[in-house]
Structures are given as structure tokens and as C-alpha cells.
PDB file of C-alpha atoms in Angstrom:
ATOM      1  CA  MET A   1      92.001 113.074 162.363  1.00  0.00           C
ATOM      2  CA  PRO A   2      95.337 111.427 161.571  1.00  0.00           C
ATOM      3  CA  ALA A   3      97.299 112.950 158.752  1.00  0.00           C
ATOM      4  CA  ASP A   4      97.109 111.206 155.420  1.00  0.00           C
ATOM      5  CA  PRO A   5     100.101 108.979 154.820  1.00  0.00           C
ATOM      6  CA  VAL A   6     102.604 110.331 152.337  1.00  0.00           C
ATOM      7  CA  SER A   7     101.820 108.927 148.914  1.00  0.00           C
ATOM      8  CA  LYS A   8     104.667 107.020 147.347  1.00  0.00           C
ATOM      9  CA  PRO A   9     105.396 107.734 143.690  1.00  0.00           C
ATOM     10  CA  ARG A  10     103.907 105.122 141.439  1.00  0.00           C
ATOM     11  CA  THR A  11     106.152 103.263 139.056  1.00  0.00           C
ATOM     12  CA  LYS A  12     104.967 103.589 135.483  1.00  0.00           C
ATOM     13  CA  PRO A  13     103.877 100.398 133.722  1.00  0.00           C
ATOM     14  CA  ALA A  14     106.616  98.770 131.678  1.00  0.00           C
ATOM     15  CA  GLU A  15     104.702  99.328 128.441  1.00  0.00           C
ATOM     16  CA  GLU A  16     104.474 103.054 129.161  1.00  0.00           C
ATOM     17  CA  ARG A  17     108.197 103.267 129.879  1.00  0.00           C
ATOM     18  CA  ARG A  18     108.923 101.402 126.644  1.00  0.00           C
ATOM     19  CA  ASP A  19     106.689 103.762 124.697  1.00  0.00           C
ATOM     20  CA  GLU A  20     108.420 106.810 126.194  1.00  0.00           C
ATOM     21  CA  LEU A  21     111.802 105.422 125.160  1.00  0.00           C
ATOM     22  CA  MET A  22     110.525 104.823 121.627  1.00  0.00           C
ATOM     23  CA  ILE A  23     109.088 108.342 121.380  1.00  0.00           C
ATOM     24  CA  ALA A  24     112.371 109.874 122.552  1.00  0.00           C
ATOM     25  CA  ALA A  25     114.397 107.646 120.224  1.00  0.00           C
ATOM     26  CA  GLU A  26     112.211 108.469 117.211  1.00  0.00           C
ATOM     27  CA  ARG A  27     112.578 112.198 117.816  1.00  0.00           C
ATOM     28  CA  LEU A  28     116.343 111.951 118.213  1.00  0.00           C
ATOM     29  CA  PHE A  29     116.824 109.591 115.271  1.00  0.00           C
ATOM     30  CA  LEU A  30     114.923 111.997 113.042  1.00  0.00           C
ATOM     31  CA  GLU A  31     116.849 115.024 114.355  1.00  0.00           C
ATOM     32  CA  LYS A  32     120.361 113.580 114.509  1.00  0.00           C
ATOM     33  CA  GLY A  33     120.369 110.235 112.756  1.00  0.00           C
ATOM     34  CA  LEU A  34     120.664 106.734 114.164  1.00  0.00           C
ATOM     35  CA  GLU A  35     124.460 106.600 114.423  1.00  0.00           C
ATOM     36  CA  GLN A  36     124.798 110.060 115.977  1.00  0.00           C
ATOM     37  CA  THR A  37     122.221 109.393 118.705  1.00  0.00           C
ATOM     38  CA  THR A  38     123.451 107.872 121.956  1.00  0.00           C
ATOM     39  CA  ILE A  39     121.529 105.631 124.305  1.00  0.00           C
ATOM     40  CA  GLU A  40     122.160 108.163 127.075  1.00  0.00           C
ATOM     41  CA  GLU A  41     120.434 110.844 124.995  1.00  0.00           C
ATOM     42  CA  ILE A  42     117.456 108.533 124.499  1.00  0.00           C
ATOM     43  CA  THR A  43     117.111 107.825 128.213  1.00  0.00           C
ATOM     44  CA  THR A  44     117.532 111.500 129.077  1.00  0.00           C
ATOM     45  CA  GLY A  45     114.832 112.361 126.554  1.00  0.00           C
ATOM     46  CA  ALA A  46     112.552 109.758 128.077  1.00  0.00           C
ATOM     47  CA  GLY A  47     113.335 110.890 131.620  1.00  0.00           C
ATOM     48  CA  VAL A  48     114.586 107.510 132.798  1.00  0.00           C
ATOM     49  CA  ALA A  49     117.848 106.051 134.081  1.00  0.00           C
ATOM     50  CA  LYS A  50     120.217 104.637 131.495  1.00  0.00           C
ATOM     51  CA  GLY A  51     119.826 101.138 132.914  1.00  0.00           C
ATOM     52  CA  THR A  52     116.087 101.273 132.200  1.00  0.00           C
ATOM     53  CA  PHE A  53     116.835 101.220 128.489  1.00  0.00           C
ATOM     54  CA  TYR A  54     118.243  97.714 128.715  1.00  0.00           C
ATOM     55  CA  LEU A  55     115.140  96.428 130.446  1.00  0.00           C
ATOM     56  CA  HIS A  56     113.289  97.037 127.164  1.00  0.00           C
ATOM     57  CA  PHE A  57     115.837  97.047 124.343  1.00  0.00           C
ATOM     58  CA  ALA A  58     119.176  95.416 123.628  1.00  0.00           C
ATOM     59  CA  SER A  59     120.477  98.189 121.370  1.00  0.00           C
ATOM     60  CA  LYS A  60     119.539 101.165 119.205  1.00  0.00           C
ATOM     61  CA  ALA A  61     118.958  98.721 116.354  1.00  0.00           C
ATOM     62  CA  ASP A  62     116.427  96.960 118.565  1.00  0.00           C
ATOM     63  CA  VAL A  63     114.606 100.258 119.101  1.00  0.00           C
ATOM     64  CA  LEU A  64     114.600 100.886 115.364  1.00  0.00           C
ATOM     65  CA  GLN A  65     113.062  97.473 114.734  1.00  0.00           C
ATOM     66  CA  ALA A  66     110.339  98.285 117.271  1.00  0.00           C
ATOM     67  CA  LEU A  67     109.711 101.604 115.499  1.00  0.00           C
ATOM     68  CA  ARG A  68     109.367  99.738 112.190  1.00  0.00           C
ATOM     69  CA  ALA A  69     106.797  97.384 113.683  1.00  0.00           C
ATOM     70  CA  ARG A  70     104.868 100.241 115.286  1.00  0.00           C
ATOM     71  CA  PHE A  71     104.845 102.191 112.029  1.00  0.00           C
ATOM     72  CA  VAL A  72     103.374  99.299 110.033  1.00  0.00           C
ATOM     73  CA  GLN A  73     100.819  98.532 112.759  1.00  0.00           C
ATOM     74  CA  SER A  74      99.762 102.192 112.821  1.00  0.00           C
ATOM     75  CA  VAL A  75      99.184 102.153 109.062  1.00  0.00           C
ATOM     76  CA  LEU A  76      97.148  98.959 109.388  1.00  0.00           C
ATOM     77  CA  ASP A  77      95.062 100.455 112.203  1.00  0.00           C
ATOM     78  CA  GLY A  78      94.209 103.377 109.938  1.00  0.00           C
ATOM     79  CA  ILE A  79      93.237 101.017 107.123  1.00  0.00           C
ATOM     80  CA  VAL A  80      91.006  98.920 109.368  1.00  0.00           C
ATOM     81  CA  ALA A  81      89.261 102.033 110.712  1.00  0.00           C
ATOM     82  CA  ALA A  82      88.688 103.359 107.188  1.00  0.00           C
ATOM     83  CA  ILE A  83      87.216 100.071 105.964  1.00  0.00           C
ATOM     84  CA  GLU A  84      84.970  99.738 108.990  1.00  0.00           C
ATOM     85  CA  GLY A  85      83.335 102.985 107.906  1.00  0.00           C
ATOM     86  CA  ARG A  86      82.085 101.315 104.729  1.00  0.00           C
ATOM     87  CA  GLY A  87      78.954  99.234 104.341  1.00  0.00           C
ATOM     88  CA  GLN A  88      79.180  95.472 104.576  1.00  0.00           C
ATOM     89  CA  GLU A  89      78.566  94.996 100.851  1.00  0.00           C
ATOM     90  CA  ASP A  90      80.414  98.104  99.669  1.00  0.00           C
ATOM     91  CA  TRP A  91      83.425  96.304  98.236  1.00  0.00           C
ATOM     92  CA  HIS A  92      84.214  99.136  95.837  1.00  0.00           C
ATOM     93  CA  GLY A  93      84.309 101.520  98.801  1.00  0.00           C
ATOM     94  CA  LYS A  94      86.393  99.140 100.902  1.00  0.00           C
ATOM     95  CA  LEU A  95      89.070  98.822  98.239  1.00  0.00           C
ATOM     96  CA  ALA A  96      89.119 102.578  97.698  1.00  0.00           C
ATOM     97  CA  ALA A  97      89.351 103.128 101.456  1.00  0.00           C
ATOM     98  CA  TRP A  98      92.215 100.633 101.728  1.00  0.00           C
ATOM     99  CA  SER A  99      94.304 102.412  99.100  1.00  0.00           C
ATOM    100  CA  THR A 100      93.657 105.883 100.499  1.00  0.00           C
ATOM    101  CA  ALA A 101      94.267 104.947 104.128  1.00  0.00           C
ATOM    102  CA  CYS A 102      97.460 103.056 103.314  1.00  0.00           C
ATOM    103  CA  ALA A 103      98.866 105.891 101.217  1.00  0.00           C
ATOM    104  CA  THR A 104      97.886 108.448 103.875  1.00  0.00           C
ATOM    105  CA  GLY A 105      99.637 106.432 106.573  1.00  0.00           C
ATOM    106  CA  TYR A 106     102.868 106.479 104.596  1.00  0.00           C
ATOM    107  CA  LEU A 107     102.607 110.150 103.703  1.00  0.00           C
ATOM    108  CA  ASP A 108     101.834 111.200 107.282  1.00  0.00           C
ATOM    109  CA  ALA A 109     104.929 109.446 108.630  1.00  0.00           C
ATOM    110  CA  ALA A 110     107.267 109.906 105.667  1.00  0.00           C
ATOM    111  CA  GLY A 111     110.188 110.943 107.858  1.00  0.00           C
ATOM    112  CA  LEU A 112     109.952 107.889 110.097  1.00  0.00           C
ATOM    113  CA  HIS A 113     109.461 105.580 107.136  1.00  0.00           C
ATOM    114  CA  HIS A 114     112.556 106.966 105.403  1.00  0.00           C
ATOM    115  CA  LEU A 115     114.590 106.600 108.583  1.00  0.00           C
ATOM    116  CA  ALA A 116     113.439 103.080 109.410  1.00  0.00           C
ATOM    117  CA  PHE A 117     113.263 101.535 105.953  1.00  0.00           C
ATOM    118  CA  VAL A 118     115.499 103.613 103.658  1.00  0.00           C
ATOM    119  CA  ALA A 119     118.270 105.320 105.647  1.00  0.00           C
ATOM    120  CA  ALA A 120     118.690 102.237 107.853  1.00  0.00           C
ATOM    121  CA  PRO A 121     116.998  99.455 105.864  1.00  0.00           C
ATOM    122  CA  PRO A 122     116.090  96.065 107.353  1.00  0.00           C
ATOM    123  CA  ALA A 123     118.478  93.186 106.717  1.00  0.00           C
ATOM    124  CA  THR A 124     116.093  91.616 104.198  1.00  0.00           C
ATOM    125  CA  LYS A 125     113.450  92.891 101.782  1.00  0.00           C
ATOM    126  CA  GLU A 126     110.860  90.374 102.953  1.00  0.00           C
ATOM    127  CA  GLY A 127     108.568  93.217 103.985  1.00  0.00           C
ATOM    128  CA  LEU A 128     107.937  94.039 100.330  1.00  0.00           C
ATOM    129  CA  SER A 129     106.583  90.550  99.697  1.00  0.00           C
ATOM    130  CA  ARG A 130     105.110  89.690 103.086  1.00  0.00           C
ATOM    131  CA  ASN A 131     103.899  91.968 105.853  1.00  0.00           C
ATOM    132  CA  ILE A 132     100.674  92.626 107.767  1.00  0.00           C
ATOM    133  CA  LEU A 133      99.539  95.236 105.216  1.00  0.00           C
ATOM    134  CA  ILE A 134      99.926  92.838 102.289  1.00  0.00           C
ATOM    135  CA  ASP A 135      98.252  90.096 104.323  1.00  0.00           C
ATOM    136  CA  HIS A 136      95.289  92.373 105.036  1.00  0.00           C
ATOM    137  CA  LEU A 137      94.955  93.404 101.384  1.00  0.00           C
ATOM    138  CA  ASN A 138      95.181  89.750 100.354  1.00  0.00           C
ATOM    139  CA  GLU A 139      92.284  88.923 102.700  1.00  0.00           C
ATOM    140  CA  LEU A 140      90.228  91.831 101.341  1.00  0.00           C
ATOM    141  CA  LEU A 141      90.811  90.808  97.734  1.00  0.00           C
ATOM    142  CA  ALA A 142      89.968  87.174  98.461  1.00  0.00           C
ATOM    143  CA  ALA A 143      86.816  88.134 100.375  1.00  0.00           C
ATOM    144  CA  GLY A 144      85.635  90.435  97.596  1.00  0.00           C
ATOM    145  CA  ALA A 145      86.258  87.748  94.992  1.00  0.00           C
ATOM    146  CA  GLY A 146      84.269  85.318  97.104  1.00  0.00           C
ATOM    147  CA  GLU A 147      81.333  87.735  96.998  1.00  0.00           C
ATOM    148  CA  ASN A 148      81.726  88.253  93.228  1.00  0.00           C
ATOM    149  CA  ALA A 149      82.632  91.906  93.759  1.00  0.00           C
ATOM    150  CA  TRP A 150      85.561  91.425  91.372  1.00  0.00           C
ATOM    151  CA  SER A 151      87.513  88.690  89.679  1.00  0.00           C
ATOM    152  CA  VAL A 152      91.091  87.979  90.732  1.00  0.00           C
ATOM    153  CA  ASP A 153      92.985  84.797  89.914  1.00  0.00           C
ATOM    154  CA  ASP A 154      95.599  85.110  92.651  1.00  0.00           C
ATOM    155  CA  PRO A 155      94.743  87.489  95.532  1.00  0.00           C
ATOM    156  CA  GLY A 156      98.175  87.040  97.117  1.00  0.00           C
ATOM    157  CA  PHE A 157     100.075  87.968  93.961  1.00  0.00           C
ATOM    158  CA  THR A 158      97.745  90.898  93.314  1.00  0.00           C
ATOM    159  CA  ALA A 159      98.147  92.150  96.897  1.00  0.00           C
ATOM    160  CA  VAL A 160     101.948  92.150  96.580  1.00  0.00           C
ATOM    161  CA  PHE A 161     101.717  93.871  93.184  1.00  0.00           C
ATOM    162  CA  LEU A 162      99.348  96.613  94.375  1.00  0.00           C
ATOM    163  CA  PHE A 163     101.132  97.220  97.672  1.00  0.00           C
ATOM    164  CA  ASN A 164     104.505  97.625  96.005  1.00  0.00           C
ATOM    165  CA  ALA A 165     103.059  99.935  93.368  1.00  0.00           C
ATOM    166  CA  LEU A 166     101.565 102.134  96.104  1.00  0.00           C
ATOM    167  CA  HIS A 167     104.747 101.900  98.161  1.00  0.00           C
ATOM    168  CA  GLY A 168     106.866 103.032  95.226  1.00  0.00           C
ATOM    169  CA  VAL A 169     104.627 105.971  94.397  1.00  0.00           C
ATOM    170  CA  VAL A 170     104.283 107.424  97.908  1.00  0.00           C
ATOM    171  CA  ASN A 171     108.015 107.167  98.573  1.00  0.00           C
ATOM    172  CA  GLN A 172     109.050 109.384  95.682  1.00  0.00           C
ATOM    173  CA  PRO A 173     110.939 112.461  96.937  1.00  0.00           C
ATOM    174  CA  GLY A 174     108.704 115.523  97.257  1.00  0.00           C
ATOM    175  CA  ILE A 175     105.500 113.664  96.424  1.00  0.00           C
ATOM    176  CA  GLY A 176     102.216 115.080  97.754  1.00  0.00           C
ATOM    177  CA  GLU A 177     103.809 117.975  99.607  1.00  0.00           C
ATOM    178  CA  THR A 178     100.886 120.397  99.232  1.00  0.00           C
ATOM    179  CA  PRO A 179      97.252 119.641 100.153  1.00  0.00           C
ATOM    180  CA  ALA A 180      96.228 119.881  96.504  1.00  0.00           C
ATOM    181  CA  ALA A 181      99.055 117.610  95.355  1.00  0.00           C
ATOM    182  CA  ARG A 182      98.253 115.075  98.090  1.00  0.00           C
ATOM    183  CA  ALA A 183      94.567 115.010  97.182  1.00  0.00           C
ATOM    184  CA  GLN A 184      95.417 114.474  93.515  1.00  0.00           C
ATOM    185  CA  LEU A 185      97.886 111.723  94.427  1.00  0.00           C
ATOM    186  CA  LEU A 186      95.371 109.894  96.608  1.00  0.00           C
ATOM    187  CA  ARG A 187      92.744 110.053  93.851  1.00  0.00           C
ATOM    188  CA  ALA A 188      95.221 108.643  91.341  1.00  0.00           C
ATOM    189  CA  ILE A 189      96.243 105.780  93.640  1.00  0.00           C
ATOM    190  CA  GLU A 190      92.611 104.931  94.353  1.00  0.00           C
ATOM    191  CA  ALA A 191      91.815 104.968  90.635  1.00  0.00           C
ATOM    192  CA  HIS A 192      94.657 102.573  89.844  1.00  0.00           C
ATOM    193  CA  PHE A 193      93.605 100.196  92.614  1.00  0.00           C
ATOM    194  CA  LEU A 194      90.036 100.125  91.316  1.00  0.00           C
ATOM    195  CA  ARG A 195      91.012  99.772  87.670  1.00  0.00           C
ATOM    196  CA  SER A 196      93.279  96.836  88.496  1.00  0.00           C
ATOM    197  CA  LEU A 197      90.191  94.963  89.700  1.00  0.00           C
ATOM    198  CA  GLY A 198      88.099  96.053  86.724  1.00  0.00           C
ATOM    199  CA  LEU A 199      86.077  98.561  88.748  1.00  0.00           C
ATOM    200  CA  PRO A 200      85.072 102.076  87.696  1.00  0.00           C
ATOM    201  CA  SER A 201      87.492 104.585  89.123  1.00  0.00           C
ATOM    202  CA  GLY A 202      85.650 107.870  88.961  1.00  0.00           C
ATOM    203  CA  MET A 203      88.524 109.235  86.867  1.00  0.00           C
ATOM    204  CA  ASP A 204      87.598 107.380  83.690  1.00  0.00           C
TER     205      ASP A 204
END
């Protein structure tokens, strides 16, 4: 039988290469800081040629913006999964799940959030008044009001108010560092979300 032809190495999909660059950049940014990290270090960490970087990103700032977007999407994915675990008519549970999943997402990636939004903040603060997390909470509040689960005059305003309250709490230095402290924090956030809609909190 003829020998098998030598297999040629397969080129990784562009999305996989981009993800590897982002993973390497995130690790280096957290270890060394944005300014101290070089593009060559990022490409070495990702195991690609330096020129490959520019096929996916224009600069380190471009990578940071992609990390911001991925962070927020990851938090939203966790929220959606948590809400899907609740019954169709369990609006109380959905709101509680939203607050807990959102807070958990921030706490689990506190280092990345601080890097991407505090140490090197975006050019504008629009994200605190409009982002996919606020949009999702707005939709949840409006849907619950439509089903008479709660009364809310302005779901959009309330979503911004609640998101920023949660955001401020979870970004306090040293917050929720032990399992017991985190559990207590999550219960308190959930209780405040529920009370704001006139729902029993379980802590009353």
C-alpha cells in the first residue's frame, strides 16, 4: 500500500487566533499593566508571529476594547443562563437571579474589570447609562410590569438606577473576598433589587 501523504499543518481559524491573542493580552495586562506590555510579548504569549497581531487588532487599545466587550458579554451570558433556570411565571425568581448573576460576573472577573474600566477607563461613561446589561434588565422590568408582577413607571430609568447601584457596590475595594462575605453581599444585593420593585426580599 502507498504511504500516507504527509499531513500539512492546519491553519487555525481566525477567530481562534484572535481569542488566543486576547487571552495572552489579558494575562499580560493583568501581570504587567497595559503600558508596560508590548505587542511582541502578546504575540509570543499567543504563539503567533508579530504580524498576525495586526490582522486582528490595530493596537493594544483595540485589544483592551475587545476585552471590555467580551467581559460584558460574558456577564450577560451568565445572567441569561440564570434566568432560563427559572419558571416562565417566576418573575420574583428572575429578578433575583438577574441581580445575583450580574454581581457574580463582576466579582469573578474583578481584576479584568478594574483593568479595563478603572485603570484604563473608556473615553466616555456611556456604559453606565447604556449597555447590553442595562438593556437586558430594562426588558426584564418591562416584561414583568406587563405581566403585573410589579409596578414600575419607567423601566429604563429603573434599570439604569439598579445597575449603577449594583456596579458601585461590587466595585468597592476588598468587597466579598471570603465565601461568607460574598454570600452575604449577594443576598443584600438581591434584597435591594426586590425591595425596589415592592417585592418581599427574604431579609425583611
